[in-house]
Amino acid sequence: MKRTVIRGTGRYLPPRVVTNEDMTQWMDTSDEWIRQRTGIERRHFPKMDGKTIFKLAVQKLPEVVGETLTKAELAVEDIDLFIPHQANLRINQFFQQAMKLPEDKVFHNIQRYGNTTAASIPIALDEALEMGIIGNGSTVMFLGLGAGLTWGAVIARLN
């Protein structure tokens, strides 16, 4: 099962730009302080429509699971644990229901930490290992979702 498929790549920069000068209006900082420590001059922020993103997310997560399982020549039953990005508990619960998965097959920890953005999947993996839910030989599917507008999945067999 050592195979990688990248279905597409792309990029998008939202039109809303927040500069370091803008940041100084909201907090005690300066352009110089930010640039010296991060190199960041400005950021692009998307405008998100929560209802639309929710609908897209609950539609796309099951689709990407199906595509990923097909490419890996596996079935849902072959996955010991699904670890989705912990952005929104309701999205993950809708995904679970749409896939007809039992509660113990989908890991949730957003209740304890909130949305930790890019760290949510590694934190969830660490907790699932620590709790003994998964271990050596387990097959895990990780599901990523970015602002509801990008998505992907990967299957890993733990050694």
Tab-separated table of C-alpha atoms in Angstrom:
chain	number	residue	atom	x	y	z
A	1	MET	CA	0.000	0.000	0.000
A	2	LYS	CA	2.962	2.357	-0.563
A	3	ARG	CA	1.309	4.614	-3.095
A	4	THR	CA	0.631	8.312	-3.273
A	5	VAL	CA	-1.924	10.034	-5.460
A	6	ILE	CA	-2.161	13.809	-5.743
A	7	ARG	CA	-5.375	14.578	-7.539
A	8	GLY	CA	-4.905	18.280	-7.970
A	9	THR	CA	-3.052	21.299	-6.818
A	10	GLY	CA	-3.873	24.952	-6.877
A	11	ARG	CA	-3.952	28.138	-4.912
A	12	TYR	CA	-6.176	31.047	-4.127
A	13	LEU	CA	-5.442	34.297	-2.346
A	14	PRO	CA	-8.471	35.913	-0.782
A	15	PRO	CA	-8.835	39.585	-1.705
A	16	ARG	CA	-9.041	40.786	1.931
A	17	VAL	CA	-5.553	41.861	3.022
A	18	VAL	CA	-4.594	42.713	6.591
A	19	THR	CA	-1.274	44.550	6.882
A	20	ASN	CA	1.021	44.849	9.869
A	21	GLU	CA	-0.155	48.441	10.173
A	22	ASP	CA	-3.727	47.135	10.485
A	23	MET	CA	-2.546	44.809	13.256
A	24	THR	CA	-1.194	47.781	15.234
A	25	GLN	CA	-4.754	49.107	15.452
A	26	TRP	CA	-5.916	45.939	17.243
A	27	MET	CA	-2.984	45.093	19.498
A	28	ASP	CA	0.188	46.452	21.001
A	29	THR	CA	2.678	45.668	18.224
A	30	SER	CA	4.534	47.302	15.372
A	31	ASP	CA	5.345	46.541	11.765
A	32	GLU	CA	9.047	46.280	12.671
A	33	TRP	CA	8.381	43.846	15.559
A	34	ILE	CA	6.256	41.575	13.356
A	35	ARG	CA	8.706	41.619	10.412
A	36	GLN	CA	11.750	40.910	12.593
A	37	ARG	CA	10.152	37.889	14.251
A	38	THR	CA	8.059	36.426	11.433
A	39	GLY	CA	9.013	38.039	8.133
A	40	ILE	CA	5.310	38.615	7.524
A	41	GLU	CA	4.263	41.856	5.854
A	42	ARG	CA	0.587	41.115	5.263
A	43	ARG	CA	-1.959	38.321	5.427
A	44	HIS	CA	-4.854	37.339	3.206
A	45	PHE	CA	-8.093	36.457	4.993
A	46	PRO	CA	-11.002	34.662	3.356
A	47	LYS	CA	-14.559	35.778	3.860
A	48	MET	CA	-16.391	32.650	4.893
A	49	ASP	CA	-20.076	31.898	4.528
A	50	GLY	CA	-20.629	29.404	7.341
A	51	LYS	CA	-23.726	27.693	5.921
A	52	THR	CA	-22.193	27.198	2.485
A	53	ILE	CA	-18.919	25.909	3.931
A	54	PHE	CA	-20.784	23.506	6.226
A	55	LYS	CA	-22.794	22.088	3.310
A	56	LEU	CA	-19.699	21.723	1.132
A	57	ALA	CA	-17.736	20.060	3.930
A	58	VAL	CA	-20.387	17.445	4.733
A	59	GLN	CA	-20.694	16.687	1.012
A	60	LYS	CA	-16.972	16.493	0.225
A	61	LEU	CA	-15.695	14.491	3.211
A	62	PRO	CA	-17.612	11.312	2.278
A	63	GLU	CA	-16.593	11.804	-1.367
A	64	VAL	CA	-12.887	12.052	-0.557
A	65	VAL	CA	-13.155	9.001	1.719
A	66	GLY	CA	-14.698	7.008	-1.121
A	67	GLU	CA	-12.066	8.149	-3.619
A	68	THR	CA	-9.200	7.438	-1.230
A	69	LEU	CA	-10.487	3.985	-0.282
A	70	THR	CA	-10.975	3.107	-3.961
A	71	LYS	CA	-7.427	4.187	-4.862
A	72	ALA	CA	-6.040	2.179	-1.917
A	73	GLU	CA	-8.233	-0.816	-2.793
A	74	LEU	CA	-9.667	-0.824	0.722
A	75	ALA	CA	-13.160	-0.758	2.213
A	76	VAL	CA	-14.534	1.360	5.062
A	77	GLU	CA	-14.345	-1.732	7.271
A	78	ASP	CA	-10.552	-1.870	6.735
A	79	ILE	CA	-10.092	1.461	8.516
A	80	ASP	CA	-9.618	1.153	12.278
A	81	LEU	CA	-10.046	4.863	12.986
A	82	PHE	CA	-10.957	8.003	11.066
A	83	ILE	CA	-9.219	11.125	12.352
A	84	PRO	CA	-10.749	14.220	10.768
A	85	HIS	CA	-9.536	17.781	11.155
A	86	GLN	CA	-11.128	19.092	14.349
A	87	ALA	CA	-12.661	22.287	12.939
A	88	ASN	CA	-16.292	21.692	13.799
A	89	LEU	CA	-17.870	18.852	15.778
A	90	ARG	CA	-21.130	19.085	13.816
A	91	ILE	CA	-19.310	18.641	10.490
A	92	ASN	CA	-17.533	15.566	11.832
A	93	GLN	CA	-20.766	14.148	13.251
A	94	PHE	CA	-22.585	14.678	9.942
A	95	PHE	CA	-19.676	12.948	8.178
A	96	GLN	CA	-19.932	10.039	10.624
A	97	GLN	CA	-23.677	9.715	10.028
A	98	ALA	CA	-23.341	10.003	6.241
A	99	MET	CA	-20.762	7.203	6.260
A	100	LYS	CA	-22.826	5.144	8.738
A	101	LEU	CA	-19.803	4.838	11.032
A	102	PRO	CA	-20.093	3.851	14.691
A	103	GLU	CA	-19.000	6.504	17.186
A	104	ASP	CA	-15.853	4.629	18.147
A	105	LYS	CA	-14.552	4.776	14.543
A	106	VAL	CA	-14.339	8.614	14.389
A	107	PHE	CA	-12.042	10.451	16.783
A	108	HIS	CA	-13.158	13.770	18.312
A	109	ASN	CA	-11.271	16.042	20.670
A	110	ILE	CA	-12.474	19.490	19.601
A	111	GLN	CA	-14.528	19.566	22.819
A	112	ARG	CA	-11.276	19.742	24.818
A	113	TYR	CA	-9.146	22.039	22.667
A	114	GLY	CA	-11.269	23.879	20.131
A	115	ASN	CA	-10.023	24.250	16.574
A	116	THR	CA	-6.229	24.051	16.783
A	117	THR	CA	-5.994	24.537	12.990
A	118	ALA	CA	-3.051	22.688	11.410
A	119	ALA	CA	-2.238	20.933	14.699
A	120	SER	CA	-5.629	19.250	15.097
A	121	ILE	CA	-4.832	16.000	13.290
A	122	PRO	CA	-1.420	15.433	14.927
A	123	ILE	CA	-2.908	16.200	18.363
A	124	ALA	CA	-5.769	13.774	17.705
A	125	LEU	CA	-3.335	11.089	16.497
A	126	ASP	CA	-1.207	11.489	19.603
A	127	GLU	CA	-4.250	11.241	21.872
A	128	ALA	CA	-5.645	8.192	20.061
A	129	LEU	CA	-2.269	6.448	20.447
A	130	GLU	CA	-1.953	7.466	24.095
A	131	MET	CA	-5.477	6.237	24.828
A	132	GLY	CA	-4.763	2.889	23.147
A	133	ILE	CA	-7.529	3.350	20.586
A	134	ILE	CA	-4.999	2.641	17.836
A	135	GLY	CA	-1.513	1.180	17.823
A	136	ASN	CA	0.949	-0.891	15.873
A	137	GLY	CA	-0.745	-2.352	12.794
A	138	SER	CA	-3.754	-0.023	12.916
A	139	THR	CA	-5.010	1.461	9.663
A	140	VAL	CA	-5.981	5.099	10.081
A	141	MET	CA	-7.532	7.578	7.667
A	142	PHE	CA	-6.726	11.229	8.224
A	143	LEU	CA	-9.157	13.745	6.742
A	144	GLY	CA	-8.098	17.337	6.163
A	145	LEU	CA	-10.375	20.258	5.514
A	146	GLY	CA	-9.237	23.840	4.963
A	147	ALA	CA	-11.833	26.531	5.541
A	148	GLY	CA	-14.290	24.087	3.996
A	149	LEU	CA	-12.855	24.910	0.580
A	150	THR	CA	-10.000	22.412	0.304
A	151	TRP	CA	-10.020	18.808	1.399
A	152	GLY	CA	-7.981	15.649	1.257
A	153	ALA	CA	-7.388	12.308	2.912
A	154	VAL	CA	-4.538	9.932	3.524
A	155	ILE	CA	-4.487	6.363	4.797
A	156	ALA	CA	-1.629	5.188	7.002
A	157	ARG	CA	-0.831	1.811	8.495
A	158	LEU	CA	0.929	2.409	11.779
A	159	ASN	CA	4.176	0.568	12.541
